[in-house]
mmCIF file of N, CA and C in Angstrom:
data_model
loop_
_atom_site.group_PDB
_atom_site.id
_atom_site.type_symbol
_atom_site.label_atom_id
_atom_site.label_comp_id
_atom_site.label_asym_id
_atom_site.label_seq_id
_atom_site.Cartn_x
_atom_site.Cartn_y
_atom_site.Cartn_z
ATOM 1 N N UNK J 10 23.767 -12.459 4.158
ATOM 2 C CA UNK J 10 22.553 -11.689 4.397
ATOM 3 C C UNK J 10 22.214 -10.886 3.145
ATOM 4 N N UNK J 11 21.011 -11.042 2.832
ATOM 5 C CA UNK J 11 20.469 -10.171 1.891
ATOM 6 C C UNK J 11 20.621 -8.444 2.348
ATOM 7 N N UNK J 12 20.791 -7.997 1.122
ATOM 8 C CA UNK J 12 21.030 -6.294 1.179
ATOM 9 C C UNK J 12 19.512 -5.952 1.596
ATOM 10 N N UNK J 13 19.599 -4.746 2.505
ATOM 11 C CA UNK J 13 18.252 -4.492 2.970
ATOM 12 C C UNK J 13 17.769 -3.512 1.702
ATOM 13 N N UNK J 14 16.742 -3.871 2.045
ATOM 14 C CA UNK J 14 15.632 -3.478 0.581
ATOM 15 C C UNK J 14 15.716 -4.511 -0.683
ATOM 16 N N UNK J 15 16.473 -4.970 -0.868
ATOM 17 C CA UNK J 15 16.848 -5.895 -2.200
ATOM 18 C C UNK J 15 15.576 -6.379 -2.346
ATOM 19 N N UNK J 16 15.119 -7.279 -3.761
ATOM 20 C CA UNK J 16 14.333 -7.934 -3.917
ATOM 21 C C UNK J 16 14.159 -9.453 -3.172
ATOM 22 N N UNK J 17 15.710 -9.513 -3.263
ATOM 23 C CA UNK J 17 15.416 -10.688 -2.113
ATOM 24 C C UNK J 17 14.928 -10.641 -0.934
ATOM 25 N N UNK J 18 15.544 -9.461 -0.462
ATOM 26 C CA UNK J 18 15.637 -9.229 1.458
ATOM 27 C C UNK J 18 13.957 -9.117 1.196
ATOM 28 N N UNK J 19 13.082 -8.251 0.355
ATOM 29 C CA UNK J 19 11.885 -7.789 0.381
ATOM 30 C C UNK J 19 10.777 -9.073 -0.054
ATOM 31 N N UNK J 20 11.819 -10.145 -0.689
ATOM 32 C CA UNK J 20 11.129 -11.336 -0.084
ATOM 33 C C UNK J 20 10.798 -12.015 1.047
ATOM 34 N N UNK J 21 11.959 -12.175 1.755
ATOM 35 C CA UNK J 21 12.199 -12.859 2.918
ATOM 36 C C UNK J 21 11.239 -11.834 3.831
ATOM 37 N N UNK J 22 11.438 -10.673 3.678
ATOM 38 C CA UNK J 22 10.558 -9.871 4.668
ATOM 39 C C UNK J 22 8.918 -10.301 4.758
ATOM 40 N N UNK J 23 8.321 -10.304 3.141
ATOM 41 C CA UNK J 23 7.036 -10.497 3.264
ATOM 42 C C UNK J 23 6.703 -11.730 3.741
ATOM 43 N N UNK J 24 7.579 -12.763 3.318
ATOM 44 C CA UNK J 24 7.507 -14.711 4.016
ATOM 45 C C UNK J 24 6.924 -13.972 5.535
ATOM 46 N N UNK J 25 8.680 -13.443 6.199
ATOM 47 C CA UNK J 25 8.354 -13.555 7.738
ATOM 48 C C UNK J 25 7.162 -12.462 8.241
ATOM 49 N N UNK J 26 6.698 -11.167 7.711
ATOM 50 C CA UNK J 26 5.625 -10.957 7.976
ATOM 51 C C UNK J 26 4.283 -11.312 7.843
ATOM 52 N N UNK J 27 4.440 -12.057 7.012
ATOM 53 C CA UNK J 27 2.464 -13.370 6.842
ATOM 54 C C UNK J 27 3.022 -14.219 7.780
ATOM 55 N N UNK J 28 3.781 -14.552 8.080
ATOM 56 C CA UNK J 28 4.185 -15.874 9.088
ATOM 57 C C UNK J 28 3.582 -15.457 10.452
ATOM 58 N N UNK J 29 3.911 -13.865 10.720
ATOM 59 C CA UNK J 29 3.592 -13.879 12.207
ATOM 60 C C UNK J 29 2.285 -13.263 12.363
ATOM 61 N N UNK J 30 1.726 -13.978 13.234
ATOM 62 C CA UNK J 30 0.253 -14.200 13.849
ATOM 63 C C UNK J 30 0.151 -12.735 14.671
ATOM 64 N N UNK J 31 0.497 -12.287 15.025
ATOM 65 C CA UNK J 31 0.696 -10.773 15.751
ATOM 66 C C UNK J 31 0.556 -9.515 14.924
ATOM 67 N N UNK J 32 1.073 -9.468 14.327
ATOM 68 C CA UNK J 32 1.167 -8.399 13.361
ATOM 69 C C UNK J 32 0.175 -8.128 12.620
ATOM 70 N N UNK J 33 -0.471 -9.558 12.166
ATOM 71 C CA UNK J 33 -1.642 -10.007 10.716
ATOM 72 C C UNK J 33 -2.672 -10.056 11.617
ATOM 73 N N UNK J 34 -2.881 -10.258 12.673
ATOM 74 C CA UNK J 34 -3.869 -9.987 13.068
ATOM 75 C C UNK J 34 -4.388 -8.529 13.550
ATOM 76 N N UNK J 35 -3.311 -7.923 14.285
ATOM 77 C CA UNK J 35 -3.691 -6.709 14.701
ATOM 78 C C UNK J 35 -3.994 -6.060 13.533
ATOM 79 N N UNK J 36 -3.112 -5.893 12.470
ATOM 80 C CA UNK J 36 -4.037 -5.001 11.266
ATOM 81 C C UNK J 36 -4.955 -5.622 10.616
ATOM 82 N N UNK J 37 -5.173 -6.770 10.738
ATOM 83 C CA UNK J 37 -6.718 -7.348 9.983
ATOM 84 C C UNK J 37 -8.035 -7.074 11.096
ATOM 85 N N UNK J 38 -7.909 -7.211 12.053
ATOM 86 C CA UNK J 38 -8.383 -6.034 13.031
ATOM 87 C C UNK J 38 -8.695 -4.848 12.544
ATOM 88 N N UNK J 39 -7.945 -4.275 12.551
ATOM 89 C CA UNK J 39 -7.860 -2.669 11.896
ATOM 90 C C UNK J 39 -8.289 -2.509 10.947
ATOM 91 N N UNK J 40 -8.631 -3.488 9.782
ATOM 92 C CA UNK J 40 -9.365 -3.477 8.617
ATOM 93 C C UNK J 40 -7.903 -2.418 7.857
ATOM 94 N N UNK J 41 -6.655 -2.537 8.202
ATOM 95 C CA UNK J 41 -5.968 -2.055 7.684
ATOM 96 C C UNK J 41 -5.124 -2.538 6.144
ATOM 97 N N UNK J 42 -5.004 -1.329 4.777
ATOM 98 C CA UNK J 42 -5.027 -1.954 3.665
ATOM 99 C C UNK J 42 -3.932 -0.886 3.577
ATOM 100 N N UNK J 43 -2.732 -0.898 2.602
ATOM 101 C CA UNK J 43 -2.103 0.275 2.541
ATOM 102 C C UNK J 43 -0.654 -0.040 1.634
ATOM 103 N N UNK J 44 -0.114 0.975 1.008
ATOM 104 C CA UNK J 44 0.991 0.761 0.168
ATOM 105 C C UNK J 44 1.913 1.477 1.168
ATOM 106 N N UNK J 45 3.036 0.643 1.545
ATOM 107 C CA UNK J 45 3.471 1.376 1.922
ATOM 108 C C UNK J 45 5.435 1.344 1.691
ATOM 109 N N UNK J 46 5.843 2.497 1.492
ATOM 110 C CA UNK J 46 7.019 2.160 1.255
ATOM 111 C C UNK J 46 8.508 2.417 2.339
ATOM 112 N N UNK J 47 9.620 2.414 2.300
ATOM 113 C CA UNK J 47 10.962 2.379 2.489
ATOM 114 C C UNK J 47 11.659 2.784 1.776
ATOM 115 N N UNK J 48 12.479 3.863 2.218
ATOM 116 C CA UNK J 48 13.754 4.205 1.555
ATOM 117 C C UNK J 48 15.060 5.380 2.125
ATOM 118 N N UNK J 49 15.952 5.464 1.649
ATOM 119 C CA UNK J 49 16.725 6.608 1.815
ATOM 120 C C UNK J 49 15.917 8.061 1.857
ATOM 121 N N UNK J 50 16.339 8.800 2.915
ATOM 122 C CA UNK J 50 16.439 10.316 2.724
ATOM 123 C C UNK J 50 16.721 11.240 1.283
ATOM 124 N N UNK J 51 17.948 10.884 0.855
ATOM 125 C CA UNK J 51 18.967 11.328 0.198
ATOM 126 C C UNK J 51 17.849 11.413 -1.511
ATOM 127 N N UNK J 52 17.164 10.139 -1.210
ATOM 128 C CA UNK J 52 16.630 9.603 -2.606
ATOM 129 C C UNK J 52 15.324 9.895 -3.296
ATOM 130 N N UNK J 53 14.852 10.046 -4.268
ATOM 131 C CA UNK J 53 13.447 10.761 -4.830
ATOM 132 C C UNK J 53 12.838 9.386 -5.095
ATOM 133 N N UNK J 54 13.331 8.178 -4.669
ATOM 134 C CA UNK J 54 12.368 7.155 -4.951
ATOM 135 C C UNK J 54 12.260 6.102 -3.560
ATOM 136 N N UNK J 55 11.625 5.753 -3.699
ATOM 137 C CA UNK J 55 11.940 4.544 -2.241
ATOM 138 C C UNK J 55 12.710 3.418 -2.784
ATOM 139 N N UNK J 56 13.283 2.768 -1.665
ATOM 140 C CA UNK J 56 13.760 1.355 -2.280
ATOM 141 C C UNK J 56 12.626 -0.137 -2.462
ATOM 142 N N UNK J 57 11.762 0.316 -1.645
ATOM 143 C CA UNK J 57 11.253 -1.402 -1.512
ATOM 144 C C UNK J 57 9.686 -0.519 -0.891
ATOM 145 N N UNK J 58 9.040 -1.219 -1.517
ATOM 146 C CA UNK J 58 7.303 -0.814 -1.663
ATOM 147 C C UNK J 58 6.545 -2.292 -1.300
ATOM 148 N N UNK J 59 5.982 -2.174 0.140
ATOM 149 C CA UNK J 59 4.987 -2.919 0.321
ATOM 150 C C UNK J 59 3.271 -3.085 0.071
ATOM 151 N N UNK J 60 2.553 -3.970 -0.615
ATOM 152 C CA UNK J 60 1.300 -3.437 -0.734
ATOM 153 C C UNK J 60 0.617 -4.812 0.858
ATOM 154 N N UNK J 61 -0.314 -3.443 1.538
ATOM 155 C CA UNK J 61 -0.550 -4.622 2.775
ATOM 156 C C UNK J 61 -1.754 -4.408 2.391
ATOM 157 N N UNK J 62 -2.978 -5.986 2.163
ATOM 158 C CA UNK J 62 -4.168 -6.266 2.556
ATOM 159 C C UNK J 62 -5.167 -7.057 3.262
ATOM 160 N N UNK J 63 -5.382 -5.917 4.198
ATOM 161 C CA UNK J 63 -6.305 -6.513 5.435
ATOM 162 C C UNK J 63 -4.975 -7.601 6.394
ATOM 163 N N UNK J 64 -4.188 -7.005 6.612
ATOM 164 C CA UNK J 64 -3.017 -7.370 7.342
ATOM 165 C C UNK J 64 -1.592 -8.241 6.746
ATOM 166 N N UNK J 65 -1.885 -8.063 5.967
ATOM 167 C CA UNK J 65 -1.085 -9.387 4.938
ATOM 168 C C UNK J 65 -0.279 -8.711 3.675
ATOM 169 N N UNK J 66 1.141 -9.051 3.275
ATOM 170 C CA UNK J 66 1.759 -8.392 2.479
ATOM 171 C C UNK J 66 1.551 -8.985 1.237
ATOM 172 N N UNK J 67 0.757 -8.331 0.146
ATOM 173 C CA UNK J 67 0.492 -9.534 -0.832
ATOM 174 C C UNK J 67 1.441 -8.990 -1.986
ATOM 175 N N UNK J 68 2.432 -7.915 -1.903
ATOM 176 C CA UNK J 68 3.315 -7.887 -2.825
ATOM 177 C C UNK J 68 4.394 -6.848 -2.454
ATOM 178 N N UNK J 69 5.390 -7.104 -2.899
ATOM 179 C CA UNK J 69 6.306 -6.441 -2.407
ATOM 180 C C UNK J 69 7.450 -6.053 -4.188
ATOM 181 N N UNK J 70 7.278 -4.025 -4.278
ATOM 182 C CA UNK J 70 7.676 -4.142 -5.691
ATOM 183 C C UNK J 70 7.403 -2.756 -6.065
ATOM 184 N N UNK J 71 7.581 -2.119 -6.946
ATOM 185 C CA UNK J 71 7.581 -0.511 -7.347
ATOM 186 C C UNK J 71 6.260 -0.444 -7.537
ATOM 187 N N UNK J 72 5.691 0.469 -6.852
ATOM 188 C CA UNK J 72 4.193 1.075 -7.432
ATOM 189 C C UNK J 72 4.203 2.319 -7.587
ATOM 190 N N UNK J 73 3.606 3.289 -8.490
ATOM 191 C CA UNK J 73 3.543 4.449 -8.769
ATOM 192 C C UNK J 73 3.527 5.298 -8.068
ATOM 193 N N UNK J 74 4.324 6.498 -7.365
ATOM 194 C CA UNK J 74 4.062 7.064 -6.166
ATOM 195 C C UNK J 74 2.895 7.726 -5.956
ATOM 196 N N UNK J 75 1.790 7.768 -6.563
ATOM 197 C CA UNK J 75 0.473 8.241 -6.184
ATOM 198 C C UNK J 75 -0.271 7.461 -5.399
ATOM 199 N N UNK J 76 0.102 5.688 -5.837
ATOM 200 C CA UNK J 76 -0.549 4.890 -4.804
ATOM 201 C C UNK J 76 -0.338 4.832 -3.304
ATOM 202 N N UNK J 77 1.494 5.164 -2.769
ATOM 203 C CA UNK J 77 2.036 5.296 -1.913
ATOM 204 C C UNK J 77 1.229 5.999 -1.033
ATOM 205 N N UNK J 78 1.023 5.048 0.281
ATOM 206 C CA UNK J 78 0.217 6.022 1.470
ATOM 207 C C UNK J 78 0.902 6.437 2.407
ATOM 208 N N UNK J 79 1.818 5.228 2.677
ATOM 209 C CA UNK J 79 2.742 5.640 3.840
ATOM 210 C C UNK J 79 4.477 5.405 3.397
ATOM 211 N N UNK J 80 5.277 6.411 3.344
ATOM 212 C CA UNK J 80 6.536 6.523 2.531
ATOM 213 C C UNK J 80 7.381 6.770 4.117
ATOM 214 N N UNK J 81 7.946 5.882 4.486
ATOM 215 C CA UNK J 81 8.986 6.263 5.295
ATOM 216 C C UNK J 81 10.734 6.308 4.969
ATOM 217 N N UNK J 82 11.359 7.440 5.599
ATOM 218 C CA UNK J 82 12.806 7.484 4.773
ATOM 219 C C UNK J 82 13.443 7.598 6.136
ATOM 220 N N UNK J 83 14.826 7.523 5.946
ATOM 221 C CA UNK J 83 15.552 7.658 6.825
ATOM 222 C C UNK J 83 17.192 7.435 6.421
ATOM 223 N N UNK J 84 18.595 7.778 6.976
ATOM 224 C CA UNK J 84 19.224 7.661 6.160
ATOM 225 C C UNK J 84 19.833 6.564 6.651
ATOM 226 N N UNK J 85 20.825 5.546 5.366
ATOM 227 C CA UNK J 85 21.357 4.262 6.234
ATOM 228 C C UNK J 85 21.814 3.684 6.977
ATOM 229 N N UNK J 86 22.413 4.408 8.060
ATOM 230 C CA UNK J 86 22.791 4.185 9.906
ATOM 231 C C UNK J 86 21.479 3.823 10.475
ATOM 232 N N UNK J 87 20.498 4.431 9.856
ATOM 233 C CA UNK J 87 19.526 4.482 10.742
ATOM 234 C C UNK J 87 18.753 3.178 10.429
ATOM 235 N N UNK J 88 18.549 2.332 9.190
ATOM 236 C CA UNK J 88 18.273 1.095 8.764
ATOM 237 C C UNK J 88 19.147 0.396 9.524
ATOM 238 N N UNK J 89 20.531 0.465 9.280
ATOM 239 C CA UNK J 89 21.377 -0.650 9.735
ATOM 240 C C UNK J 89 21.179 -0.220 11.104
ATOM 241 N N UNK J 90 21.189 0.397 12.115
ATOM 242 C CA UNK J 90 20.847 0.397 13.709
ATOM 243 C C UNK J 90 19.772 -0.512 13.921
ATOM 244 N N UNK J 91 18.672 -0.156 13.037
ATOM 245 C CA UNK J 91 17.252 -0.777 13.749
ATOM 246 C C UNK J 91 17.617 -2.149 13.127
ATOM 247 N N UNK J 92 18.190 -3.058 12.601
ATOM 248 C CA UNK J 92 18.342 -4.528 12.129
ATOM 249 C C UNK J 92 18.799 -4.900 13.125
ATOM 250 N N UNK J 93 19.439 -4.355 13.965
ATOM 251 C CA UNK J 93 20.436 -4.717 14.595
ATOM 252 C C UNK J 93 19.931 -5.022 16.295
ATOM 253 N N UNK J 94 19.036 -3.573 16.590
ATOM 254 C CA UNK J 94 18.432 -3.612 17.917
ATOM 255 C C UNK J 94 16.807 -2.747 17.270
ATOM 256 N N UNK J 95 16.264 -3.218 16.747
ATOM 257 C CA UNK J 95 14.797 -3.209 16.730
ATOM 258 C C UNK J 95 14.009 -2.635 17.851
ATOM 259 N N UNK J 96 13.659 -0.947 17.764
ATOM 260 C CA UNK J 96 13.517 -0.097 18.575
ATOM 261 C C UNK J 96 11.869 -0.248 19.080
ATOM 262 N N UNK J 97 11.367 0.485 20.098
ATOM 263 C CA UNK J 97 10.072 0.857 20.471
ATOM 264 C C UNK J 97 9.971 1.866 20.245
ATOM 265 N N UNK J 98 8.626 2.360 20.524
ATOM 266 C CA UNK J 98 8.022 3.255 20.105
ATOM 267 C C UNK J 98 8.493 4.247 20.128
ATOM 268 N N UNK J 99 9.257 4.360 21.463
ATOM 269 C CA UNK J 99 10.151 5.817 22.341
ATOM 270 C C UNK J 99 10.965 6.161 21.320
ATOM 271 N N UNK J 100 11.803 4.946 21.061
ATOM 272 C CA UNK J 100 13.073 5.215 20.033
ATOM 273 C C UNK J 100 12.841 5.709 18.616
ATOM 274 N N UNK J 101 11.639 5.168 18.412
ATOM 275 C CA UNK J 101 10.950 5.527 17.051
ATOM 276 C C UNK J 101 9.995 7.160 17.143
ATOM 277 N N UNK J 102 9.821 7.390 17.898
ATOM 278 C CA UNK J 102 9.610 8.546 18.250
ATOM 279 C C UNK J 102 10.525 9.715 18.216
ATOM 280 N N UNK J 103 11.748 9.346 19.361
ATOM 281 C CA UNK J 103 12.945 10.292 18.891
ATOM 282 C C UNK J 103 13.466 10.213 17.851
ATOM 283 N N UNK J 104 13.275 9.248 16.794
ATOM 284 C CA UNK J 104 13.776 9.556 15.870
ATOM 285 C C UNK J 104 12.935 10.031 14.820
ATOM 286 N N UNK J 105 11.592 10.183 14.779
ATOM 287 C CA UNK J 105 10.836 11.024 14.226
ATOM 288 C C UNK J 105 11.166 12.621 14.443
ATOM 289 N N UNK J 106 11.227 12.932 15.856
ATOM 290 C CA UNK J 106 11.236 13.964 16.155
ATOM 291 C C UNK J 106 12.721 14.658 15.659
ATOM 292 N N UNK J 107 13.380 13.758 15.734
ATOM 293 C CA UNK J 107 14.989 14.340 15.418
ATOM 294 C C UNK J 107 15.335 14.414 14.064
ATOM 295 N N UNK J 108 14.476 13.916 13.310
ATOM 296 C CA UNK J 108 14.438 14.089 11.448
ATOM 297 C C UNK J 108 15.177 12.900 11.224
ATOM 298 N N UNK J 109 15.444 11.829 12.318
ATOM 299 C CA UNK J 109 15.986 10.535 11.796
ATOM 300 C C UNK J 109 15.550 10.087 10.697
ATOM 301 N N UNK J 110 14.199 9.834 11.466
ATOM 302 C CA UNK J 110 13.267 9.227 10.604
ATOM 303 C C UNK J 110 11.905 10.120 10.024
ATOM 304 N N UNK J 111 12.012 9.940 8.525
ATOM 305 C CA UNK J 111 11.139 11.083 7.950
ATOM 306 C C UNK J 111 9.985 10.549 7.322
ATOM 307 N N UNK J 112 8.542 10.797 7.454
ATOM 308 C CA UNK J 112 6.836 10.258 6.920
ATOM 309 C C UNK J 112 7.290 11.265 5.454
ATOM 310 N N UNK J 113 7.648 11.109 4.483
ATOM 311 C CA UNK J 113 6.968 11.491 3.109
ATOM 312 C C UNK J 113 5.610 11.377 2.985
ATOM 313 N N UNK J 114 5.386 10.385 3.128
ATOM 314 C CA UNK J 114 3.808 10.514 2.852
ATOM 315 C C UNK J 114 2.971 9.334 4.425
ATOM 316 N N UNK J 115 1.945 10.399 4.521
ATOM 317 C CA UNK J 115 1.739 9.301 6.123
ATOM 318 C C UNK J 115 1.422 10.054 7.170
ATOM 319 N N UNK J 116 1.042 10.399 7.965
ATOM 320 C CA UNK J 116 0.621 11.078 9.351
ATOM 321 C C UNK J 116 1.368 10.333 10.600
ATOM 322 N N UNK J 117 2.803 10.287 11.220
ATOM 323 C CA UNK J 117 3.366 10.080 12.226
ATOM 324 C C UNK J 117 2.274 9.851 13.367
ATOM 325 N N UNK J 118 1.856 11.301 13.864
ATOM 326 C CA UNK J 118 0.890 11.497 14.959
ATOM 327 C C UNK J 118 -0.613 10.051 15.053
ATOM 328 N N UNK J 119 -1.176 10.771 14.108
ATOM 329 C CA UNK J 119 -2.398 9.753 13.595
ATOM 330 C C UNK J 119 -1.988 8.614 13.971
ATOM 331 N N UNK J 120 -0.762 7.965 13.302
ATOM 332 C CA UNK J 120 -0.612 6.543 13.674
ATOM 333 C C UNK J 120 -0.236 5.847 15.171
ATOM 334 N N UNK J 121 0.590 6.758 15.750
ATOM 335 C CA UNK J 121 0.883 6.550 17.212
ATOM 336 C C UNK J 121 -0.695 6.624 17.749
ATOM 337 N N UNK J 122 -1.376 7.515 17.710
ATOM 338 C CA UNK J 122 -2.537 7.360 18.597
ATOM 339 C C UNK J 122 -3.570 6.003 18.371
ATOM 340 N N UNK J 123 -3.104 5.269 17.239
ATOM 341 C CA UNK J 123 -3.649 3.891 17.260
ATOM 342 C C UNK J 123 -3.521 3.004 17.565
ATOM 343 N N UNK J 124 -3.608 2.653 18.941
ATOM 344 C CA UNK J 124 -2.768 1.550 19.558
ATOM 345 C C UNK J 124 -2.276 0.425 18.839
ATOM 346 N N UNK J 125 -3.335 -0.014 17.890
ATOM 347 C CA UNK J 125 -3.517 -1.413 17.175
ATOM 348 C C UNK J 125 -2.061 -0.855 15.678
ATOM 349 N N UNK J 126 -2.073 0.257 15.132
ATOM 350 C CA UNK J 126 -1.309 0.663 13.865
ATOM 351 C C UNK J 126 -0.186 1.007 15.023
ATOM 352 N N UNK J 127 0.444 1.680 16.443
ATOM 353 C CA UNK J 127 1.710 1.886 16.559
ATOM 354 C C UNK J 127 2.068 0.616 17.013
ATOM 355 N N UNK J 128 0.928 -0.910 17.370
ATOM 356 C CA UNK J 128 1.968 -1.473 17.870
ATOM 357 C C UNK J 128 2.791 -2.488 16.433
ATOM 358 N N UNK J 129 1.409 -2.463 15.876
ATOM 359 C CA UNK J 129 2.015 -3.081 14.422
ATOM 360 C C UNK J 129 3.126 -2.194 13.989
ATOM 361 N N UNK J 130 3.691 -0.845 14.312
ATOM 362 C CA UNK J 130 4.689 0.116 13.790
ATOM 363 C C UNK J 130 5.897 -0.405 14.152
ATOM 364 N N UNK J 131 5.935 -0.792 15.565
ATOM 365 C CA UNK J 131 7.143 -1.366 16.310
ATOM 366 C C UNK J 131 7.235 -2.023 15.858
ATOM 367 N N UNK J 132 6.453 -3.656 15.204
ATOM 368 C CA UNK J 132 6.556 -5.100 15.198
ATOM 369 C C UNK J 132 7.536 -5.051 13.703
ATOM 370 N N UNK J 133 6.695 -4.215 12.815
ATOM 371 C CA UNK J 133 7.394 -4.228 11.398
ATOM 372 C C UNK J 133 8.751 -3.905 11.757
ATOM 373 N N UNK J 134 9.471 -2.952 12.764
ATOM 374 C CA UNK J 134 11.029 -2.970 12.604
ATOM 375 C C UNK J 134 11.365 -4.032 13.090
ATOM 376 N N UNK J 135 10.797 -5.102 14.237
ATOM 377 C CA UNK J 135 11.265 -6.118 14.770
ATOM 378 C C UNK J 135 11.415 -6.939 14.080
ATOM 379 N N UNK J 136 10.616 -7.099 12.487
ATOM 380 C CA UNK J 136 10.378 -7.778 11.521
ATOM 381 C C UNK J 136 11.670 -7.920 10.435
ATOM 382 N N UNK J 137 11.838 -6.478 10.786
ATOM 383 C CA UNK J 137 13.001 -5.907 9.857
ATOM 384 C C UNK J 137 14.775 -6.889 10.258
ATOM 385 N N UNK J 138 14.203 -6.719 11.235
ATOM 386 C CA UNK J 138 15.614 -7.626 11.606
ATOM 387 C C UNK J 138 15.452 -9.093 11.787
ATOM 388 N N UNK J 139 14.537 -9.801 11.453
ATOM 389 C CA UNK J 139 14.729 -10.553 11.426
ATOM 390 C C UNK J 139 15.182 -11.666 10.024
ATOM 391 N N UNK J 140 14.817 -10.423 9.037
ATOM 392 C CA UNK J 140 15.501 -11.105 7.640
ATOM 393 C C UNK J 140 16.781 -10.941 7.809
ATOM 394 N N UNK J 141 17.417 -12.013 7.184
ATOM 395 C CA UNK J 141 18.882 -12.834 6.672
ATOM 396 C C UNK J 141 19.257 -12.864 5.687
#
């Protein structure tokens, strides 16, 4: 298995997220466009930076943190848990609320109230585990 975040794993991730019809559609729907990244708590940089347009990951790779819209951190129990059992919303919730999981940059709230952006929120961790 590829190391999560690696350049590889952050290959395999973007393959299986254009692959699925669920995800790419609900945010092309949404007219949703966005940089968004992953990483450690602990760390002043993210590990792995997605750029999504109009539902679709068209690169995956360091971008300047000014472009960064949505920066999520968390520390590595909490990556390796969700690979493992790929949470809902609830779970992703308590762990917002519990400082599991931390928005650097991003509006938590805002996004839950979008049906179409929290369910794509869930799908991306389901996504997460499915790279190898």
């Amino acid at each position: 298995m590829a190391e999560m975040f690696s350049s590889e794993w952050a290959s395999l991730f973007m393959d299986i997220w254009n692959s699925d019809q669920e995800i790419t559609a609900m945010l092309s729907d949404a007219g949703f466009s966005s940089v968004v990244a992953f990483g450690h708590q602990d760390e002043d940089t993210p590990r792995f930076v997605m750029t999504v347009e109009n539902g679709r990951v068209v690169s995956v790779d360091s971008k300047p943190e000014d472009e960064i819209k949505w920066d999520l951190r968390a520390g590595q129990d909490f990556w390796t848990a969700m690979l493992s059992k790929p949470p809902g919303l609830m779970k992703l919730g308590i762990a917002y609320t519990s400082r599991k999981l931390r928005f650097n940059k991003g509006d938590y709230a805002t996004m839950v109230k979008d049906p179409s952006l929290a369910s794509a929120f869930v799908k991306c961790f389901a996504l997460m585990g499915k790279v190898s």
